[in-house]
Coordinates of C-alpha atoms and ligand atoms in Angstrom, one line a residue:
M1 CA 114.3 161.6 130.2
P2 CA 117.1 161.3 133.3
T3 CA 118.5 164.7 133.5
G4 CA 120.6 166.0 136.8
E5 CA 120.6 164.4 139.8
S6 CA 118.1 161.8 139.5
G7 CA 119.7 160.6 135.9
E8 CA 123.0 160.1 138.0
R9 CA 121.4 158.2 140.6
Q10 CA 119.3 155.7 138.0
R11 CA 122.7 155.3 135.9
Q12 CA 124.8 154.3 139.3
D13 CA 121.4 151.7 140.1
R14 CA 122.3 150.4 136.7
I15 CA 125.9 150.0 137.2
A16 CA 125.0 147.8 140.7
T17 CA 123.0 145.7 138.9
V18 CA 125.7 144.3 136.7
D19 CA 127.1 140.8 136.8
V20 CA 130.8 141.4 137.8
P21 CA 133.0 138.2 138.7
E22 CA 133.2 138.2 142.4
T23 CA 136.6 136.5 142.5
F24 CA 139.5 136.3 139.9
P25 CA 141.6 133.0 139.4
C26 CA 145.4 133.7 140.1
A27 CA 146.8 130.9 138.5
A28 CA 148.9 132.0 135.2
P29 CA 147.4 130.8 132.2
A30 CA 149.1 128.9 129.2
E31 CA 151.0 131.4 126.9
G32 CA 149.1 130.4 123.8
A33 CA 145.6 130.5 125.4
A34 CA 146.4 133.9 126.7
D35 CA 147.8 135.5 123.6
G36 CA 144.8 134.3 122.0
R37 CA 142.8 136.1 124.6
L38 CA 144.6 139.1 124.5
Q39 CA 143.7 139.3 120.9
L40 CA 139.9 139.4 121.5
L41 CA 140.8 141.9 124.4
V42 CA 142.3 144.4 121.9
D43 CA 139.5 143.5 119.5
G44 CA 137.3 144.6 121.9
I45 CA 138.6 147.7 122.8
V46 CA 139.2 148.6 119.5
R47 CA 135.7 148.4 118.8
L48 CA 134.5 150.0 121.8
A49 CA 137.1 152.9 120.8
A50 CA 135.2 153.0 117.4
G51 CA 132.0 153.8 119.0
E52 CA 130.9 150.4 118.8
L53 CA 129.5 150.8 122.4
S54 CA 127.3 147.8 122.4
A55 CA 130.6 145.2 121.7
R56 CA 131.0 143.5 124.6
I57 CA 134.4 140.8 125.2
E58 CA 133.7 137.8 126.3
P59 CA 135.4 136.6 129.4
S60 CA 136.9 133.1 129.8
D61 CA 136.0 130.7 132.4
Q62 CA 139.5 130.9 133.6
R63 CA 138.8 133.7 135.6
D64 CA 142.1 135.3 135.4
E65 CA 143.8 138.8 135.2
I66 CA 142.8 138.7 131.6
D67 CA 139.2 137.9 132.7
A68 CA 139.3 140.8 135.4
V69 CA 140.5 143.1 132.6
I70 CA 138.1 142.5 129.9
T71 CA 135.4 142.4 132.8
G72 CA 136.4 145.9 133.7
V73 CA 136.5 146.8 129.6
N74 CA 132.6 145.4 129.7
L75 CA 132.0 147.7 132.6
L76 CA 133.5 150.7 131.2
A77 CA 131.8 149.8 128.1
E78 CA 128.3 149.4 129.8
E79 CA 129.0 152.5 131.9
L80 CA 129.7 154.6 128.2
G81 CA 126.7 153.1 126.8
Y82 CA 124.4 154.8 129.7
I83 CA 126.1 158.0 129.3
H84 CA 126.1 158.1 125.6
S85 CA 122.4 157.3 125.8
D86 CA 121.8 159.8 128.5
L87 CA 123.4 162.8 126.1
E88 CA 121.3 161.6 123.2
E89 CA 118.2 161.9 125.5
R90 CA 119.1 165.4 126.4
V91 CA 120.3 166.7 123.2
A92 CA 116.7 165.1 121.8
A93 CA 114.9 167.2 124.5
R94 CA 116.9 170.2 123.8
T95 CA 116.3 169.9 120.1
A96 CA 112.8 169.8 120.6
M97 CA 112.8 172.9 123.2
L98 CA 114.4 174.7 120.4
R99 CA 112.1 173.6 117.8
R100 CA 109.1 175.0 120.2
T101 CA 110.4 178.0 120.8
Q102 CA 110.9 178.5 116.9
V103 CA 107.4 177.4 116.2
E104 CA 106.6 180.2 118.9
L105 CA 108.7 182.9 117.4
E106 CA 107.2 182.3 114.0
Q107 CA 103.5 182.0 115.4
M108 CA 104.7 185.7 117.2
A109 CA 106.3 187.0 113.8
K110 CA 102.8 186.0 111.7
T111 CA 100.4 187.0 114.5
D112 CA 99.2 190.5 115.6
A113 CA 100.2 191.1 119.2
L114 CA 96.8 193.5 120.5
T115 CA 94.2 191.3 118.7
G116 CA 95.7 187.5 117.9
L117 CA 94.9 188.1 114.6
A118 CA 97.2 186.8 111.7
N119 CA 99.7 189.7 110.5
R120 CA 100.4 190.6 107.1
T121 CA 103.1 188.1 106.3
L122 CA 100.4 185.3 107.6
L123 CA 97.7 186.2 105.5
S124 CA 100.0 186.4 102.5
E125 CA 101.0 182.8 103.1
R126 CA 97.8 182.0 103.5
I127 CA 96.6 183.6 100.3
Q128 CA 99.6 181.7 98.0
D129 CA 98.6 178.5 99.9
A130 CA 94.6 179.3 98.1
I131 CA 96.1 180.1 95.3
G132 CA 98.0 176.7 95.4
A133 CA 95.2 174.8 96.0
S134 CA 93.1 176.6 93.5
A135 CA 95.7 175.6 90.8
Q136 CA 95.1 172.2 91.5
G137 CA 91.0 172.4 91.3
G138 CA 90.5 173.9 94.2
S139 CA 88.2 176.9 95.0
A140 CA 88.7 180.2 94.2
A141 CA 90.2 182.7 97.0
A142 CA 88.4 186.3 97.8
V143 CA 90.0 189.4 100.0
L144 CA 88.1 191.8 102.0
V145 CA 89.9 194.8 102.9
L146 CA 88.5 196.6 105.7
D147 CA 88.9 199.9 107.3
L148 CA 87.6 201.5 110.2
D149 CA 85.9 205.2 109.0
S150 CA 86.3 207.0 112.3
F151 CA 89.1 205.2 114.3
K152 CA 91.3 208.1 114.5
A153 CA 88.7 210.3 115.9
I154 CA 88.1 207.5 118.7
N155 CA 91.9 207.4 119.2
D156 CA 92.2 211.4 119.7
T157 CA 89.0 212.0 122.1
M158 CA 89.3 208.6 124.1
G159 CA 93.1 207.8 124.3
H160 CA 94.9 205.0 122.9
S161 CA 93.5 202.5 125.4
A162 CA 90.2 203.0 124.2
G163 CA 91.4 202.8 120.9
D164 CA 93.1 199.6 121.4
A165 CA 89.8 198.0 122.9
V166 CA 87.7 198.8 119.9
L167 CA 90.3 197.1 117.9
V168 CA 89.8 194.0 120.2
E169 CA 86.1 193.9 119.4
V170 CA 86.5 194.5 115.6
S171 CA 88.6 191.7 115.4
S172 CA 86.5 189.5 117.4
R173 CA 83.3 190.7 115.4
L174 CA 84.9 190.2 112.1
R175 CA 85.8 186.4 113.2
S176 CA 82.3 185.9 114.0
V177 CA 80.8 186.8 110.5
V178 CA 83.2 184.2 109.0
R179 CA 84.1 180.5 108.9
A180 CA 86.8 178.9 111.2
S181 CA 88.6 178.1 107.8
D182 CA 88.7 181.8 107.0
T183 CA 91.6 184.1 107.9
V184 CA 90.9 187.2 109.7
A185 CA 94.1 189.5 109.9
R186 CA 95.2 193.0 111.0
L187 CA 97.1 194.8 108.9
G188 CA 98.1 197.6 110.7
G189 CA 96.1 200.5 112.2
D190 CA 92.5 200.0 111.9
E191 CA 92.9 198.3 108.8
F192 CA 91.7 194.4 108.5
A193 CA 91.7 191.8 106.1
V194 CA 89.7 188.5 105.5
L195 CA 90.7 186.0 103.1
I196 CA 87.6 183.7 102.3
A197 CA 88.6 180.8 100.4
G198 CA 86.0 177.9 98.7
A199 CA 83.1 180.3 98.8
T200 CA 80.8 181.8 95.8
E201 CA 80.7 185.3 94.8
E202 CA 77.4 185.3 96.6
E203 CA 78.7 184.1 99.9
V204 CA 81.7 186.6 99.5
V205 CA 79.6 189.4 99.4
H206 CA 77.0 188.4 101.9
I207 CA 80.1 188.1 104.0
A208 CA 81.0 191.8 103.5
H209 CA 77.4 192.6 104.6
R210 CA 77.6 190.8 107.6
A211 CA 81.1 192.4 108.4
R212 CA 79.4 195.7 108.0
E213 CA 76.2 195.1 110.1
A214 CA 78.6 193.5 112.9
L215 CA 81.0 196.6 112.8
Q216 CA 78.6 199.1 112.8
E217 CA 76.5 197.9 116.2
C218 CA 77.8 200.3 119.1
M219 CA 80.2 198.9 121.2
H220 CA 81.0 199.7 125.0
V221 CA 84.5 200.8 125.8
G222 CA 84.6 201.1 129.9
S223 CA 81.9 203.6 130.9
E224 CA 81.4 205.0 127.0
T225 CA 79.3 203.9 123.8
V226 CA 81.0 204.4 120.4
W227 CA 80.0 203.7 117.2
T228 CA 82.4 203.0 114.2
T229 CA 81.6 202.0 110.4
A230 CA 83.8 200.4 108.1
S231 CA 84.4 200.7 104.4
I232 CA 85.1 197.9 102.6
G233 CA 87.0 196.2 99.4
I234 CA 86.1 193.0 97.8
C235 CA 88.1 191.6 95.5
L236 CA 87.6 188.1 93.8
R237 CA 90.8 186.2 92.4
N238 CA 91.1 186.0 89.0
P239 CA 92.6 183.0 87.6
G240 CA 96.3 185.1 86.8
H241 CA 96.2 187.1 90.0
S242 CA 99.2 186.7 92.7
S243 CA 98.8 187.2 96.2
E244 CA 99.9 191.1 96.0
E245 CA 97.9 191.8 92.9
L246 CA 94.8 190.5 95.2
M247 CA 95.5 192.6 98.1
R248 CA 96.2 195.4 95.9
D249 CA 93.3 195.3 94.2
A250 CA 90.8 194.7 97.4
D251 CA 92.8 198.1 98.5
I252 CA 91.5 200.1 95.7
A253 CA 88.1 199.2 96.2
M254 CA 88.4 199.9 99.9
Y255 CA 89.6 203.3 99.0
Q256 CA 87.0 203.6 96.2
A257 CA 84.5 202.3 99.3
K258 CA 85.7 205.6 101.3
A259 CA 86.0 208.2 98.5
Q260 CA 81.8 207.2 98.0
G261 CA 81.2 207.9 101.3
R262 CA 82.3 205.5 103.7
N263 CA 80.6 202.6 105.4
R264 CA 80.0 201.0 102.2
I265 CA 81.1 197.9 100.5
E266 CA 82.9 198.5 96.5
R267 CA 83.8 195.3 94.6
F268 CA 87.2 195.8 92.4
H269 CA 86.9 196.7 89.0
P270 CA 89.6 196.9 86.8
D271 CA 88.1 200.9 86.0
M272 CA 89.9 201.4 89.4
L273 CA 93.0 200.4 88.4
D274 CA 93.1 202.8 85.9
A275 CA 91.6 205.8 88.3
V276 CA 94.8 205.0 90.7
R277 CA 97.1 204.8 87.9
E278 CA 96.1 208.3 87.0
R279 CA 96.1 209.9 90.7
S280 CA 100.0 208.3 91.0
R281 CA 100.5 209.7 87.7
I282 CA 99.1 213.4 88.8
T283 CA 100.4 213.0 92.0
A284 CA 104.3 212.5 90.1
E285 CA 103.6 215.7 87.9
L286 CA 102.4 217.9 90.7
R287 CA 105.3 217.6 92.6
T288 CA 107.0 219.7 90.4
A289 CA 104.3 221.6 88.7
A290 CA 104.9 224.6 90.9
S291 CA 108.9 224.5 90.1
D292 CA 107.9 224.1 86.6
G293 CA 106.1 227.0 86.3
Q294 CA 102.7 225.1 85.5
L295 CA 100.4 226.9 88.2
A296 CA 99.0 230.2 88.0
L297 CA 96.5 232.2 89.8
L298 CA 93.2 233.1 88.9
Y299 CA 90.9 235.9 90.7
Q300 CA 87.7 236.3 91.5
P301 CA 86.3 239.5 92.4
V302 CA 84.4 239.8 96.0
I303 CA 81.6 242.7 95.7
E304 CA 80.3 245.2 98.0
L305 CA 76.6 244.6 97.0
A306 CA 75.9 247.9 98.2
S307 CA 78.0 250.1 96.0
G308 CA 79.3 247.2 93.4
R309 CA 82.9 248.1 94.4
V310 CA 85.5 245.4 93.9
A311 CA 86.3 244.5 97.7
G312 CA 89.0 242.1 97.5
V313 CA 89.2 239.1 95.4
E314 CA 89.5 235.5 96.0
A315 CA 93.0 233.6 94.5
L316 CA 91.6 230.5 92.4
V317 CA 94.4 228.0 91.7
R318 CA 95.0 226.2 88.2
W319 CA 97.4 223.9 86.8
H320 CA 98.3 224.5 83.3
H321 CA 99.6 221.1 82.2
P322 CA 101.6 220.7 79.0
V323 CA 99.7 217.9 77.8
H324 CA 96.2 217.6 79.6
G325 CA 95.4 221.5 79.3
T326 CA 94.1 223.4 82.0
I327 CA 93.2 221.2 85.2
M328 CA 90.9 222.7 87.5
P329 CA 91.3 222.6 91.6
D330 CA 88.8 220.0 92.5
N331 CA 91.0 217.0 90.5
F332 CA 94.1 218.2 92.4
I333 CA 94.0 219.8 95.7
G334 CA 92.5 216.6 97.0
I335 CA 95.4 214.5 95.7
A336 CA 97.7 217.1 97.5
E337 CA 95.8 217.3 100.7
E338 CA 96.1 213.4 100.6
T339 CA 99.9 213.2 99.5
G340 CA 101.1 215.8 101.9
L341 CA 101.8 218.0 98.5
I342 CA 99.6 220.7 99.7
L343 CA 102.0 222.0 101.9
E344 CA 104.4 223.0 99.2
L345 CA 101.8 224.2 97.1
G346 CA 99.9 226.1 99.5
R347 CA 103.3 227.7 100.3
W348 CA 103.6 228.7 96.7
I349 CA 99.9 229.9 96.4
L350 CA 100.6 232.2 99.7
H351 CA 103.4 233.8 98.3
E352 CA 102.3 234.0 94.7
G353 CA 99.2 235.6 96.1
I354 CA 100.7 238.1 98.2
S355 CA 103.4 239.2 96.1
Q356 CA 100.3 239.7 92.9
L357 CA 98.6 242.1 95.8
S358 CA 101.7 244.6 96.5
R359 CA 102.0 244.2 92.8
W360 CA 98.5 245.7 92.5
K361 CA 99.2 248.4 94.9
R362 CA 101.9 249.6 93.4
E363 CA 99.8 249.4 90.0
A364 CA 96.5 250.9 91.3
P365 CA 97.7 253.8 93.8
G366 CA 94.9 254.9 96.0
L367 CA 93.9 250.7 96.7
T368 CA 92.3 250.7 100.3
D369 CA 90.4 248.6 102.0
F370 CA 91.3 245.9 99.2
R371 CA 91.7 242.4 100.7
L372 CA 93.2 239.2 99.1
H373 CA 91.4 235.6 100.0
I374 CA 93.2 232.6 100.0
N375 CA 92.1 229.1 100.6
L376 CA 94.0 227.4 103.2
S377 CA 93.4 223.6 103.4
A378 CA 93.1 221.9 107.0
A379 CA 96.7 220.2 106.9
E380 CA 98.3 223.7 105.9
L381 CA 97.1 224.8 109.5
L382 CA 99.9 222.5 111.1
R383 CA 102.9 223.8 108.4
G384 CA 105.1 224.2 111.6
D385 CA 106.4 227.4 109.3
L386 CA 103.0 228.5 108.6
L387 CA 103.0 231.3 110.8
Q388 CA 106.3 232.7 110.4
D389 CA 106.0 232.4 106.3
I390 CA 103.0 234.6 106.5
R391 CA 104.5 237.1 108.7
D392 CA 107.9 237.3 106.3
T393 CA 106.1 237.0 103.3
L394 CA 104.0 240.0 104.5
A395 CA 106.6 242.2 105.6
T396 CA 108.8 241.2 102.3
N397 CA 106.0 242.3 99.8
D398 CA 105.1 245.5 102.5
V399 CA 101.4 244.0 102.8
E400 CA 99.2 244.4 105.7
P401 CA 98.1 241.7 107.4
G402 CA 94.6 243.0 107.4
R403 CA 94.8 242.9 103.6
L404 CA 94.8 239.0 103.3
V405 CA 91.8 236.7 104.7
L406 CA 92.7 233.1 104.9
E407 CA 89.4 231.1 103.9
I408 CA 88.9 227.7 105.9
T409 CA 86.3 225.5 105.4
E410 CA 83.6 224.8 107.7
T411 CA 84.4 221.4 108.7
V412 CA 88.1 222.5 109.7
L413 CA 87.0 225.0 111.8
M414 CA 83.9 223.0 113.6
S415 CA 86.4 220.9 115.3
P416 CA 90.1 221.8 115.5
G417 CA 92.6 220.1 117.3
A418 CA 94.5 222.2 119.8
G419 CA 97.4 222.9 117.4
E420 CA 95.0 224.4 115.1
E421 CA 93.1 226.7 117.3
Q422 CA 96.7 228.1 118.4
V423 CA 97.6 228.7 115.2
L424 CA 93.9 230.7 114.0
R425 CA 94.2 232.5 117.0
A426 CA 97.7 233.3 116.4
L427 CA 97.1 234.5 112.6
R428 CA 93.7 236.3 114.2
A429 CA 96.2 237.9 116.4
M430 CA 98.8 239.3 113.9
G431 CA 95.8 240.9 111.9
V432 CA 95.0 238.3 109.3
G433 CA 91.3 238.0 108.6
L434 CA 89.6 234.3 108.9
Q435 CA 86.9 233.5 107.3
I436 CA 84.7 230.1 107.5
D437 CA 84.1 228.9 103.7
D438 CA 81.8 226.8 102.4
F439 CA 79.0 227.4 105.6
G440 CA 76.1 225.3 105.7
T441 CA 77.4 222.5 103.7
G442 CA 78.4 220.9 106.9
Y443 CA 77.4 220.7 110.5
S444 CA 76.7 224.6 111.2
S445 CA 75.7 225.3 114.6
I446 CA 75.1 228.4 116.0
S447 CA 77.3 228.0 119.3
Y448 CA 80.2 227.5 117.3
L449 CA 79.7 230.6 114.8
R450 CA 80.2 232.6 118.4
T451 CA 83.7 230.6 119.4
L452 CA 85.4 230.7 116.5
P453 CA 88.3 232.9 116.0
A454 CA 86.4 234.0 112.6
D455 CA 85.7 237.5 111.4
T456 CA 83.8 236.7 108.1
V457 CA 81.1 233.5 106.9
K458 CA 80.7 232.8 103.5
V459 CA 77.8 230.9 102.8
D460 CA 77.9 228.6 100.2
H461 CA 76.7 228.9 96.7
S462 CA 74.6 225.4 97.1
L463 CA 72.3 227.6 99.4
I464 CA 71.3 230.2 97.3
K465 CA 70.5 228.3 94.1
D466 CA 67.0 228.2 94.3
L467 CA 67.0 231.8 95.9
E468 CA 64.7 233.4 93.2
S469 CA 61.9 230.7 92.9
D470 CA 61.5 229.1 96.2
P471 CA 60.2 231.4 99.0
R472 CA 61.4 228.9 101.6
Q473 CA 65.0 229.2 100.8
Q474 CA 64.4 233.0 101.1
K475 CA 63.4 232.6 104.5
F476 CA 66.0 230.2 105.7
V477 CA 68.8 232.3 103.6
S478 CA 67.6 235.3 105.5
A479 CA 67.8 233.4 109.1
I480 CA 71.0 232.1 108.4
L481 CA 72.2 235.5 107.5
Q482 CA 70.5 236.9 110.5
L483 CA 72.4 234.1 112.0
I484 CA 76.0 235.5 111.2
S485 CA 74.8 238.8 112.1
A486 CA 73.8 238.0 115.4
A487 CA 77.1 236.3 116.0
E488 CA 78.8 239.7 115.0
L489 CA 80.6 238.1 112.0
E490 CA 80.3 239.5 108.5
A491 CA 78.8 237.3 105.8
I492 CA 79.6 237.0 102.4
V493 CA 77.6 234.7 99.5
E494 CA 79.1 233.0 97.1
G495 CA 78.4 231.6 93.8
I496 CA 75.7 234.8 92.6
E497 CA 75.0 234.3 88.9
T498 CA 71.8 236.2 88.4
A499 CA 71.1 239.9 89.0
G500 CA 67.9 239.1 90.8
Q501 CA 70.0 236.7 93.3
A502 CA 72.0 240.2 93.8
A503 CA 69.3 242.2 94.5
Q504 CA 67.5 239.8 96.8
L505 CA 70.7 239.3 98.6
Q506 CA 71.3 242.8 99.3
A507 CA 67.9 243.1 100.6
M508 CA 68.2 240.6 103.1
G509 CA 70.9 243.0 104.7
C510 CA 73.8 240.9 102.9
L511 CA 77.0 242.8 102.7
Y512 CA 79.5 241.3 100.1
G513 CA 78.6 238.4 97.7
Q514 CA 81.1 237.0 94.6
G515 CA 79.8 235.0 91.4
Y516 CA 79.8 234.5 87.6
Y517 CA 77.3 237.4 87.8
F518 CA 80.0 239.8 88.8
G519 CA 83.0 238.0 87.6
R520 CA 84.1 234.9 86.6
P521 CA 87.9 233.8 88.2
E522 CA 90.2 236.1 85.8
P523 CA 94.1 236.9 85.6
A524 CA 95.5 239.0 87.7
V525 CA 95.9 241.8 84.4
E526 CA 92.2 241.9 84.4
V527 CA 91.7 242.4 88.2
L528 CA 94.4 245.4 87.6
K529 CA 91.8 246.6 84.6
R530 CA 88.9 246.8 87.3
L531 CA 91.2 248.4 89.8
R532 CA 91.9 251.3 87.8
T533 CA 88.4 251.8 86.2
A534 CA 87.2 251.9 89.8
G535 CA 90.0 254.3 90.7
Q536 CA 89.2 256.8 87.8
Q537 CA 85.6 256.6 89.0
R538 CA 86.1 257.8 92.4
Ligands
LIG601 P1 85.8 227.1 97.2 O1 87.2 228.0 97.8 O2 84.9 227.2 97.2 O3 86.0 228.5 95.8 C1 84.8 228.5 95.0 C2 84.6 227.4 93.6 O4 83.2 228.5 92.8 C3 85.5 228.2 92.7 O5 85.7 226.9 91.9 C4 84.6 229.3 91.8 O6 85.3 229.4 90.4 C5 83.2 228.7 91.8 N1 82.8 229.8 91.8 C6 82.4 231.1 91.7 N2 81.5 231.6 91.5 C7 80.7 230.9 90.7 C8 79.6 230.9 90.7 O7 78.7 232.1 90.3 N3 78.7 229.6 90.1 C9 79.6 228.4 90.4 N4 78.7 227.5 89.3 N5 80.9 228.3 90.4 C10 81.4 229.2 91.1 P2 87.5 226.4 91.4 O8 88.1 227.6 91.2 O9 86.9 225.5 90.5 O10 87.6 226.0 92.9 C11 87.3 224.7 93.3 C12 87.5 224.4 94.7 O11 89.0 224.4 95.1 C13 87.4 226.1 95.6 O12 86.2 226.0 96.5 C14 88.8 225.7 96.8 O13 88.0 224.7 97.9 C15 89.5 224.8 96.0 N6 90.5 225.8 95.5 C16 90.8 226.6 94.5 N7 92.0 226.8 94.7 C17 92.2 226.9 96.0 C18 93.6 227.2 96.6 O14 94.8 228.0 96.1 N8 93.9 226.2 97.4 C19 93.1 225.6 98.1 N9 93.6 225.3 99.3 N10 92.1 225.6 97.7 C20 91.7 226.2 96.6
LIG602 CA1 87.3 229.6 99.0
LIG603 CA1 83.2 228.1 99.0

């Protein structure tokens, strides 16, 4: 394409080669002949003006002024032709450039910048293509959705560039286990998807297994070695399944794989959809459960083993649903934690529990050394106004901070982030008791018992199940109790169901116990009866 200077030069070269008559005859032509040629000239100019740039006017052999004008017009036409075609070339070149940029932009809009994989948009286009192909007799499509299991920990402990390196490695491993015709996409964060077209059910499952195995191999990031696993959901498309439904169901299967313990593969089943609907129904209803007065606290006594005295109570929440009856916390606390509703729920539980404690104080005078235990979820530790809320609620209800014990599960306390640790220390400084809950279910370690800002440890009920029948279990529980005491913490054992268990634990030096043997979770009024009876006995 002639552009700029070189284009200009080429054009002048072409003009120079045009055959121009050198001399023009001066003799005046006969009038009629001139008229005819003038008409020709006018016609030619009209055609040229109309855009017919290839039109030329035939000069006569008279070579007079008219012929000179004709030759001039022809030259002009020639020049216009060159300019015109040059412009057309330039326009064509610019259009091609624009088209390339547009394609590049489209490409960028459809790929993930970090990994170069397809993004959600491109994946859904490809799924639609695959669905279109299968409608015309092509083979069925399947989608895998993969979510890394421990990516947040990698990001948090090793930094974001290490996290990025892991994501890049994951994408290349995923690419290596599928065929070039399959689409690997990054959906965002640590979530990936694979579209497999034209494979049998067995092949799809096989690919999922290969992906799981490829991802659990260790990775080298800088000088560090990192392990990660993935939870994988599979959905094979049924006729009538839309692209969105296919993705949604693969996603649901992935969540199921997570819920079943991670590093697993689950195939979508319609029952899973019912479970999801049930969860979203619960979520919607839970949102207003507290304000609709459907939540209630029951209180389970905590007993001083040596004296049988009620040393306190643990508040346990119940949801009295207008249609489904009483729903136990195991069926909604997890959902509340996942959706963030736990923050509002936890706020209600704290307020209700503490104001009930102040009512007991008024109704059962002489109540000393009686503590209220409240379960606190991990997310609540990072509720911005938690400390202020607790301080204010205690003050408003005239309850001393030492009467409140917050139960926090072992797994949270094991690896608190900087924010959580600060809150825990501030709570201790305030005088609020901190208890490690469910001790013995996680990865208990001796060293963390000493460093935690807790003052009591609640040994999980699973550890005392076979206490009466299994001598090894007795030795184990005894060792755990000694460990707790060596760390200068007080032990309480939960889930005591028999007199024998209570007696054995007391003999082992355990100070406090809780369980059906002493009392089930009960309404506040029942607790008051216990407290009054105890008061009369004193
Ligand atoms: P958790 O904190 O370990 O509470 C003890 C659970 O064991 C309670 O179940 C209690 O009823 C049950 N339990 C007590 N004694 C015995 C016994 O002798 N044998 C047996 N088999 N079980 C016994 P619940 O009330 O269903 O609570 C389940 C879990 O829900 C709690 O476990 C706790 O993690 C959570 N939860 C309950 N209330 C709250 C709350 O107000 N806030 C938060 N964040 N979580 C709560
Ligand atoms: Ca508890
Ligand atoms: Ca517990």
